[in-house]
């Protein structure tokens, strides 16, 4: 079907919540995508930090096709192996506690919010200014952006936002605080790593007041920053973390994971999800984790991330570069959304803007050095200034 026909269907049938770029992708492999006319694109977005193992990784394809022909769904009223194995794998690779599987980042944060209220009934939440935790009502209440929140008021009560600053966070946490929720690197907000001293201050304030420190690793997780989870490169261990995006290789998998020492768990009847931990999505996640948890891949993420950051910093029009591993933001003097469109159409390069002047780079983690060079070359021809 032609792009024009798809756009016609969109106009007549699709609720207009997304602003799509004018291209139809039909195939992907590694860090490459192809459109319906056979044009090859270099992908530095990875479906928004999702295709961490690369498009259609053979291990993921084999795991999914193997599982899908045997059993697709039976619900959490029964045992299936992939879901149990995934929970175990996630726990032992991270905080060592208990796992609640779900289907998205927002759902993982909803579970985290319920965990915190279970921990301290009636308690409040502290989040950071500029945060993004999702678009369901609880997660939206934790996302202090007036343009996203205002049309849907009243929100869930009990959320307050502070700037990422030691004094501010220390002052904001008190005995009524159930949890502090932080993205170790703010993603949608423009790739802002939260300084280590702020994370330490949050940890100390939570310990002082019996609050949970919860990291939202939905975007930073699954190898994105050069360690399997981003907290592993900070000096802080949270009581719980939420993950999604890169975990399922493109299949809808999210999770709330507690630490071995987390004083609270959700209990029978507290929470649930019909699809969660299903055998096909869990098989995809297990195969994908096998790829992105490999030490040599994680080392490569750090090396290639540094290379991309250096290269970006040298391009005319680039004013600032931030990030860790292959999660990189670049402020430019030019118009970022216009650069994104030009990159797609003129240079067959898939990138994204988190705001009017910030470009985001979150490529598949299997991207090669040669592909990073090619991306920088293509970027150098774009109107960044
Ligand atoms: C994308 C994102 C979410 C929301 O995830 P969905 O799967 O879109 O619900 C939550 N937190 C962070 C940090 C994210 O980047």
Tab-separated table of C-alpha atoms and ligand atoms in Angstrom:
chain	number	residue	atom	x	y	z
A	1	UNK	CA	0.000	0.000	0.000
A	2	UNK	CA	1.372	3.430	-0.874
A	3	UNK	CA	2.237	6.024	1.748
A	4	UNK	CA	-0.606	8.190	0.427
A	5	UNK	CA	-3.106	5.382	1.055
A	6	UNK	CA	-1.783	4.871	4.581
A	7	UNK	CA	-2.134	8.570	5.245
A	8	UNK	CA	-5.696	8.378	3.935
A	9	UNK	CA	-6.501	5.553	6.357
A	10	UNK	CA	-4.887	7.535	9.151
A	11	UNK	CA	-7.016	10.577	8.392
A	12	UNK	CA	-10.243	8.590	8.328
A	13	UNK	CA	-9.657	6.086	11.134
A	14	UNK	CA	-6.766	6.900	13.441
A	15	UNK	CA	-7.104	9.098	16.494
A	16	UNK	CA	-4.588	11.832	15.803
A	17	UNK	CA	-2.341	11.387	18.849
A	18	UNK	CA	0.913	10.975	16.897
A	19	UNK	CA	2.761	13.219	14.503
A	20	UNK	CA	4.246	10.745	12.036
A	21	UNK	CA	7.074	11.375	9.614
A	22	UNK	CA	6.214	10.635	5.956
A	23	UNK	CA	7.836	7.243	5.507
A	24	UNK	CA	6.616	3.641	5.628
A	25	UNK	CA	9.139	1.122	6.904
A	26	UNK	CA	8.759	-2.466	5.821
A	27	UNK	CA	11.959	-4.233	6.940
A	28	UNK	CA	14.822	-3.913	9.398
A	29	UNK	CA	18.112	-5.596	10.186
A	30	UNK	CA	20.616	-4.492	12.824
A	31	UNK	CA	20.806	-0.689	12.624
A	32	UNK	CA	19.309	-0.556	9.124
A	33	UNK	CA	15.743	-0.009	7.954
A	34	UNK	CA	14.171	-0.164	4.502
A	35	UNK	CA	11.112	1.714	3.281
A	36	UNK	CA	8.412	0.475	0.909
A	37	UNK	CA	10.439	1.613	-2.110
A	38	UNK	CA	13.570	-0.255	-1.055
A	39	UNK	CA	15.501	2.806	0.174
A	40	UNK	CA	17.942	1.936	2.973
A	41	UNK	CA	18.069	4.083	6.140
A	42	UNK	CA	20.518	4.211	9.011
A	43	UNK	CA	18.579	4.070	12.279
A	44	UNK	CA	19.809	6.153	15.217
A	45	UNK	CA	16.487	5.999	17.049
A	46	UNK	CA	15.808	2.247	17.457
A	47	UNK	CA	12.047	2.684	17.760
A	48	UNK	CA	12.682	5.152	20.634
A	49	UNK	CA	15.349	3.211	22.544
A	50	UNK	CA	13.526	-0.091	22.048
A	51	UNK	CA	15.340	-2.120	19.383
A	52	UNK	CA	18.481	-2.341	21.504
A	53	UNK	CA	19.460	-5.751	20.106
A	54	UNK	CA	18.979	-4.390	16.590
A	55	UNK	CA	16.077	-4.922	14.224
A	56	UNK	CA	15.028	-8.547	13.827
A	57	UNK	CA	18.004	-10.014	15.693
A	58	UNK	CA	18.203	-13.707	14.667
A	59	UNK	CA	18.127	-14.886	18.325
A	60	UNK	CA	14.940	-12.917	18.955
A	61	UNK	CA	13.328	-14.086	15.711
A	62	UNK	CA	14.172	-17.717	16.537
A	63	UNK	CA	12.887	-17.448	20.124
A	64	UNK	CA	9.639	-15.777	19.080
A	65	UNK	CA	8.879	-18.019	16.112
A	66	UNK	CA	9.697	-21.096	18.196
A	67	UNK	CA	7.382	-20.032	21.006
A	68	UNK	CA	4.563	-18.639	18.888
A	69	UNK	CA	3.965	-21.983	17.190
A	70	UNK	CA	3.757	-23.816	20.545
A	71	UNK	CA	1.775	-21.602	22.941
A	72	UNK	CA	0.825	-17.921	22.795
A	73	UNK	CA	-1.261	-17.159	25.879
A	74	UNK	CA	-2.859	-18.843	28.881
A	75	UNK	CA	-2.887	-16.019	31.517
A	76	UNK	CA	-1.255	-15.758	34.914
A	77	UNK	CA	-3.668	-18.329	36.349
A	78	UNK	CA	-1.126	-20.939	35.171
A	79	UNK	CA	2.616	-21.498	34.913
A	80	UNK	CA	4.585	-21.016	31.733
A	81	UNK	CA	8.350	-21.240	31.577
A	82	UNK	CA	9.413	-18.056	29.730
A	83	UNK	CA	7.674	-15.663	32.152
A	84	UNK	CA	9.127	-17.313	35.262
A	85	UNK	CA	12.556	-17.460	33.643
A	86	UNK	CA	12.355	-13.802	32.615
A	87	UNK	CA	11.481	-12.648	36.137
A	88	UNK	CA	14.355	-14.678	37.527
A	89	UNK	CA	16.784	-13.362	34.906
A	90	UNK	CA	15.732	-9.747	35.493
A	91	UNK	CA	16.046	-10.044	39.261
A	92	UNK	CA	19.455	-11.695	39.267
A	93	UNK	CA	20.830	-9.264	36.695
A	94	UNK	CA	19.742	-6.239	38.724
A	95	UNK	CA	18.450	-5.572	42.234
A	96	UNK	CA	17.946	-9.172	43.352
A	97	UNK	CA	14.410	-8.784	44.686
A	98	UNK	CA	10.952	-9.523	43.291
A	99	UNK	CA	9.624	-8.758	39.821
A	100	UNK	CA	6.172	-7.696	38.629
A	101	UNK	CA	5.943	-8.134	34.868
A	102	UNK	CA	3.748	-5.842	32.767
A	103	UNK	CA	3.516	-4.525	29.215
A	104	UNK	CA	4.880	-0.972	29.070
A	105	UNK	CA	6.826	1.741	30.831
A	106	UNK	CA	3.769	3.589	32.073
A	107	UNK	CA	2.382	0.346	33.504
A	108	UNK	CA	5.681	-0.369	35.243
A	109	UNK	CA	5.477	3.057	36.873
A	110	UNK	CA	1.845	2.488	37.861
A	111	UNK	CA	2.999	-0.664	39.652
A	112	UNK	CA	5.790	1.323	41.317
A	113	UNK	CA	3.329	3.965	42.506
A	114	UNK	CA	1.131	1.254	44.028
A	115	UNK	CA	4.204	-0.344	45.639
A	116	UNK	CA	5.043	2.997	47.277
A	117	UNK	CA	1.491	3.501	48.537
A	118	UNK	CA	1.526	-0.086	49.848
A	119	UNK	CA	4.806	0.809	51.582
A	120	UNK	CA	3.511	4.022	53.146
A	121	UNK	CA	-0.291	4.263	52.966
A	122	UNK	CA	-1.426	7.728	51.953
A	123	UNK	CA	2.177	8.784	51.281
A	124	UNK	CA	3.364	11.382	48.792
A	125	UNK	CA	5.753	11.331	45.836
A	126	UNK	CA	8.692	13.504	44.922
A	127	UNK	CA	9.704	13.655	41.257
A	128	UNK	CA	12.134	15.826	39.314
A	129	UNK	CA	11.254	18.789	37.136
A	130	UNK	CA	11.434	17.846	33.463
A	131	UNK	CA	10.664	14.205	34.262
A	132	UNK	CA	8.715	11.879	31.987
A	133	UNK	CA	7.203	8.763	33.525
A	134	UNK	CA	4.377	7.960	31.093
A	135	UNK	CA	0.873	8.978	30.099
A	136	UNK	CA	-1.538	6.890	32.172
A	137	UNK	CA	-3.148	8.861	35.001
A	138	UNK	CA	-0.716	7.818	37.745
A	139	UNK	CA	2.373	8.072	35.559
A	140	UNK	CA	1.074	11.359	34.144
A	141	UNK	CA	0.685	12.709	37.672
A	142	UNK	CA	4.402	11.938	38.092
A	143	UNK	CA	5.195	13.828	34.868
A	144	UNK	CA	5.327	17.521	35.805
A	145	UNK	CA	4.709	19.026	32.383
A	146	UNK	CA	1.744	21.433	32.371
A	147	UNK	CA	0.908	20.927	28.675
A	148	UNK	CA	0.607	17.159	29.198
A	149	UNK	CA	-1.178	17.327	32.570
A	150	UNK	CA	-3.541	20.303	32.415
A	151	UNK	CA	-6.165	18.944	29.985
A	152	UNK	CA	-6.668	15.860	32.154
A	153	UNK	CA	-6.938	17.379	35.618
A	154	UNK	CA	-7.697	16.414	38.298
A	155	UNK	CA	-4.641	14.210	38.538
A	156	UNK	CA	-3.719	11.676	41.202
A	157	UNK	CA	-2.963	13.786	44.278
A	158	UNK	CA	0.284	13.705	46.227
A	159	UNK	CA	2.951	14.443	43.605
A	160	UNK	CA	5.410	17.321	43.843
A	161	UNK	CA	8.313	18.210	41.573
A	162	UNK	CA	11.689	19.631	42.580
A	163	UNK	CA	14.717	20.591	40.530
A	164	UNK	CA	17.617	18.138	40.365
A	165	UNK	CA	19.532	19.754	43.173
A	166	UNK	CA	20.891	18.385	46.492
A	167	UNK	CA	19.320	21.064	48.693
A	168	UNK	CA	15.962	20.961	46.921
A	169	UNK	CA	15.616	17.205	47.074
A	170	UNK	CA	16.769	17.017	50.682
A	171	UNK	CA	14.191	19.633	51.665
A	172	UNK	CA	11.366	18.008	49.697
A	173	UNK	CA	11.532	14.544	51.278
A	174	UNK	CA	9.859	14.143	54.669
A	175	UNK	CA	8.069	11.543	56.800
A	176	UNK	CA	5.013	11.758	54.535
A	177	UNK	CA	7.069	10.818	51.471
A	178	UNK	CA	6.275	7.332	50.169
A	179	UNK	CA	8.774	7.435	47.306
A	180	UNK	CA	11.176	9.516	45.274
A	181	UNK	CA	10.916	8.617	41.601
A	182	UNK	CA	13.880	9.511	39.364
A	183	UNK	CA	15.085	8.761	35.843
A	184	UNK	CA	18.883	8.412	36.304
A	185	UNK	CA	19.143	10.115	32.925
A	186	UNK	CA	16.073	12.088	31.873
A	187	UNK	CA	15.161	10.853	28.416
A	188	UNK	CA	12.122	12.605	26.950
A	189	UNK	CA	13.183	15.727	28.840
A	190	UNK	CA	16.251	16.068	26.590
A	191	UNK	CA	18.898	13.545	27.803
A	192	UNK	CA	19.890	15.087	31.126
A	193	UNK	CA	21.993	12.817	33.341
A	194	UNK	CA	21.037	13.448	36.979
A	195	UNK	CA	24.261	14.357	38.863
A	196	UNK	CA	25.551	11.643	41.178
A	197	UNK	CA	25.428	13.900	44.242
A	198	UNK	CA	21.704	14.431	43.659
A	199	UNK	CA	21.137	10.664	43.495
A	200	UNK	CA	23.138	10.253	46.718
A	201	UNK	CA	21.113	13.005	48.400
A	202	UNK	CA	17.885	11.308	47.297
A	203	UNK	CA	19.138	7.963	48.661
A	204	UNK	CA	20.035	9.553	52.023
A	205	UNK	CA	16.763	11.472	52.279
A	206	UNK	CA	14.767	8.316	51.526
A	207	UNK	CA	16.701	6.361	54.163
A	208	UNK	CA	16.152	9.112	56.745
A	209	UNK	CA	12.403	9.232	56.166
A	210	UNK	CA	11.543	5.633	55.343
A	211	UNK	CA	10.699	6.415	51.725
A	212	UNK	CA	11.444	4.218	48.731
A	213	UNK	CA	13.953	5.390	46.145
A	214	UNK	CA	12.649	4.233	42.777
A	215	UNK	CA	14.562	4.618	39.518
A	216	UNK	CA	12.672	4.814	36.257
A	217	UNK	CA	15.036	2.934	33.939
A	218	UNK	CA	12.474	2.564	31.177
A	219	UNK	CA	14.757	4.398	28.724
A	220	UNK	CA	18.179	3.974	30.382
A	221	UNK	CA	17.881	0.202	30.858
A	222	UNK	CA	18.729	-2.873	28.767
A	223	UNK	CA	22.313	-1.847	28.037
A	224	UNK	CA	21.530	1.600	26.705
A	225	UNK	CA	24.147	3.470	28.794
A	226	UNK	CA	26.949	0.871	28.606
A	227	UNK	CA	25.953	-1.155	31.660
A	228	UNK	CA	22.919	-3.431	31.676
A	229	UNK	CA	21.147	-0.971	34.007
A	230	UNK	CA	22.109	2.684	34.415
A	231	UNK	CA	22.125	2.633	38.250
A	232	UNK	CA	25.151	0.317	37.996
A	233	UNK	CA	27.233	3.305	36.867
A	234	UNK	CA	26.060	5.497	39.762
A	235	UNK	CA	27.015	5.190	43.419
A	236	UNK	CA	23.401	4.553	44.406
A	237	UNK	CA	21.260	1.411	44.555
A	238	UNK	CA	17.514	2.104	44.453
A	239	UNK	CA	14.871	0.132	46.379
A	240	UNK	CA	13.070	-0.560	43.138
A	241	UNK	CA	13.301	0.198	39.449
A	242	UNK	CA	10.985	0.206	36.472
A	243	UNK	CA	11.983	-0.974	33.015
A	244	UNK	CA	10.375	-1.418	29.608
A	245	UNK	CA	11.414	0.037	26.219
A	246	UNK	CA	14.622	-1.879	25.373
A	247	UNK	CA	13.776	-5.003	27.352
A	248	UNK	CA	11.439	-6.788	24.922
A	249	UNK	CA	13.214	-6.245	21.583
A	250	UNK	CA	10.103	-4.468	20.320
A	251	UNK	CA	7.582	-6.700	22.083
A	252	UNK	CA	5.578	-5.076	24.891
A	253	UNK	CA	7.448	-6.007	28.060
A	254	UNK	CA	7.790	-3.905	31.188
A	255	UNK	CA	8.625	-4.689	34.778
A	256	UNK	CA	8.854	-3.381	38.303
A	257	UNK	CA	11.845	-4.897	40.104
A	258	UNK	CA	12.503	-4.492	43.816
A	259	UNK	CA	15.845	-4.806	45.584
A	260	UNK	CA	16.581	-7.748	47.871
A	261	UNK	CA	16.357	-5.349	50.843
A	262	UNK	CA	13.190	-3.513	49.754
A	263	UNK	CA	10.913	-3.597	52.805
A	264	UNK	CA	7.691	-3.817	50.794
A	265	UNK	CA	6.149	-5.951	48.084
A	266	UNK	CA	2.783	-5.945	46.389
A	267	UNK	CA	0.776	-8.927	47.643
A	268	UNK	CA	-1.913	-11.263	46.309
A	269	UNK	CA	-4.839	-9.287	44.927
A	270	UNK	CA	-2.959	-5.963	44.836
A	271	UNK	CA	-2.229	-5.799	41.149
A	272	UNK	CA	-2.283	-7.761	37.920
A	273	UNK	CA	-2.270	-7.719	34.145
A	274	UNK	CA	-3.859	-10.250	31.797
A	275	UNK	CA	-1.142	-10.214	29.122
A	276	UNK	CA	1.877	-9.724	31.387
A	277	UNK	CA	4.673	-12.281	31.314
A	278	UNK	CA	3.073	-14.114	28.398
A	279	UNK	CA	5.265	-16.759	26.785
A	280	UNK	CA	5.905	-15.016	23.462
A	281	UNK	CA	6.857	-11.609	24.839
A	282	UNK	CA	8.899	-13.216	27.628
A	283	UNK	CA	10.741	-15.404	25.115
A	284	UNK	CA	11.559	-12.270	23.096
A	285	UNK	CA	12.856	-10.507	26.204
A	286	UNK	CA	14.997	-13.463	27.267
A	287	UNK	CA	16.586	-13.666	23.810
A	288	UNK	CA	17.102	-9.916	23.694
A	289	UNK	CA	18.711	-9.843	27.157
A	290	UNK	CA	21.088	-12.535	25.946
A	291	UNK	CA	22.288	-10.061	23.320
A	292	UNK	CA	22.382	-6.786	25.260
A	293	UNK	CA	23.836	-8.151	28.519
A	294	UNK	CA	26.989	-9.444	26.783
A	295	UNK	CA	30.111	-7.768	28.201
A	296	UNK	CA	31.692	-7.088	24.813
A	297	UNK	CA	28.524	-5.434	23.550
A	298	UNK	CA	28.324	-3.218	26.654
A	299	UNK	CA	31.972	-2.228	26.229
A	300	UNK	CA	31.223	-1.365	22.628
A	301	UNK	CA	28.283	0.797	23.720
A	302	UNK	CA	30.677	2.886	25.817
A	303	UNK	CA	33.314	3.115	23.062
A	304	UNK	CA	30.844	3.946	20.285
A	305	UNK	CA	28.903	6.324	22.540
A	306	UNK	CA	32.093	8.290	23.252
A	307	UNK	CA	32.887	8.326	19.542
A	308	UNK	CA	29.424	9.605	18.620
A	309	UNK	CA	29.533	12.264	21.351
A	310	UNK	CA	32.981	13.470	20.214
A	311	UNK	CA	31.916	13.546	16.585
A	312	UNK	CA	28.714	15.442	17.377
A	313	UNK	CA	30.563	17.998	19.504
A	314	UNK	CA	32.730	18.863	16.480
A	315	UNK	CA	29.859	19.541	14.082
A	316	UNK	CA	29.125	23.204	13.323
A	317	UNK	CA	25.805	24.189	14.908
A	318	UNK	CA	26.105	21.740	17.809
A	319	UNK	CA	26.237	23.727	21.031
A	320	UNK	CA	26.229	21.050	23.743
A	321	UNK	CA	26.329	17.270	23.882
A	322	UNK	CA	25.127	15.188	26.855
A	323	UNK	CA	24.594	11.561	27.674
A	324	UNK	CA	26.072	8.213	28.589
A	325	UNK	CA	26.742	5.232	26.368
A	326	UNK	CA	24.415	5.277	23.368
A	327	UNK	CA	21.886	7.647	24.971
A	328	UNK	CA	22.936	11.040	23.676
A	329	UNK	CA	21.359	14.463	23.338
A	330	UNK	CA	22.746	17.353	21.303
A	331	UNK	CA	21.547	20.929	21.581
A	332	UNK	CA	21.807	22.685	18.229
A	333	UNK	CA	21.403	26.294	17.222
A	334	UNK	CA	19.155	25.272	14.322
A	335	UNK	CA	15.591	23.945	14.308
A	336	UNK	CA	15.728	20.347	15.582
A	337	UNK	CA	12.399	19.090	14.134
A	338	UNK	CA	13.403	20.488	10.714
A	339	UNK	CA	16.750	18.687	10.975
A	340	UNK	CA	14.940	15.432	11.813
A	341	UNK	CA	12.833	15.708	8.627
A	342	UNK	CA	15.819	16.682	6.478
A	343	UNK	CA	17.864	13.810	7.951
A	344	UNK	CA	15.130	11.353	6.990
A	345	UNK	CA	14.441	12.662	3.497
A	346	UNK	CA	17.849	13.883	2.321
A	347	UNK	CA	20.245	11.616	4.207
A	348	UNK	CA	18.165	8.471	4.936
A	349	UNK	CA	19.079	8.908	8.593
A	350	UNK	CA	16.531	8.252	11.345
A	351	UNK	CA	16.942	10.559	14.334
A	352	UNK	CA	14.570	12.308	16.707
A	353	UNK	CA	14.103	15.624	18.492
A	354	UNK	CA	13.063	15.832	22.146
A	355	UNK	CA	12.392	19.551	21.826
A	356	UNK	CA	12.744	22.546	19.488
A	357	UNK	CA	16.551	22.565	19.727
A	358	UNK	CA	17.558	19.125	21.034
A	359	UNK	CA	18.360	16.079	18.903
A	360	UNK	CA	18.237	12.618	20.490
A	361	UNK	CA	20.437	9.683	19.465
A	362	UNK	CA	19.506	6.241	20.836
A	363	UNK	CA	20.618	3.799	18.119
A	364	UNK	CA	20.452	0.009	18.257
A	365	UNK	CA	23.308	-1.107	20.526
A	366	UNK	CA	24.596	-3.404	17.772
A	367	UNK	CA	25.418	-0.410	15.546
A	368	UNK	CA	28.936	-0.610	14.084
A	369	UNK	CA	31.805	1.857	14.152
A	370	UNK	CA	31.474	2.293	10.381
A	371	UNK	CA	27.769	3.100	10.789
A	372	UNK	CA	28.576	5.742	13.433
A	373	UNK	CA	31.076	7.294	10.988
A	374	UNK	CA	28.456	7.231	8.238
A	375	UNK	CA	25.899	8.851	10.545
A	376	UNK	CA	28.298	11.664	11.483
A	377	UNK	CA	29.102	12.238	7.819
A	378	UNK	CA	25.395	12.486	6.970
A	379	UNK	CA	24.769	14.791	9.935
A	380	UNK	CA	27.559	17.099	8.773
A	381	UNK	CA	25.552	17.817	5.606
A	382	UNK	CA	22.428	18.866	7.539
A	383	UNK	CA	21.456	22.409	8.596
A	384	UNK	CA	22.345	22.064	12.284
A	385	UNK	CA	23.123	25.774	12.626
B	1	LIG	C1	9.009	5.997	27.409
B	1	LIG	C2	9.101	6.191	28.885
B	1	LIG	C3	8.051	5.865	29.747
B	1	LIG	C4	6.719	5.387	29.227
B	1	LIG	O1	6.828	4.156	28.611
B	1	LIG	P1	5.602	3.613	27.697
B	1	LIG	O2	6.034	2.226	27.347
B	1	LIG	O3	5.501	4.526	26.526
B	1	LIG	O4	4.390	3.633	28.544
B	1	LIG	C5	8.243	6.008	31.096
B	1	LIG	N1	9.420	6.450	31.601
B	1	LIG	C6	10.455	6.759	30.805
B	1	LIG	C7	11.729	7.216	31.411
B	1	LIG	C8	10.336	6.659	29.420
B	1	LIG	O5	11.358	6.999	28.632
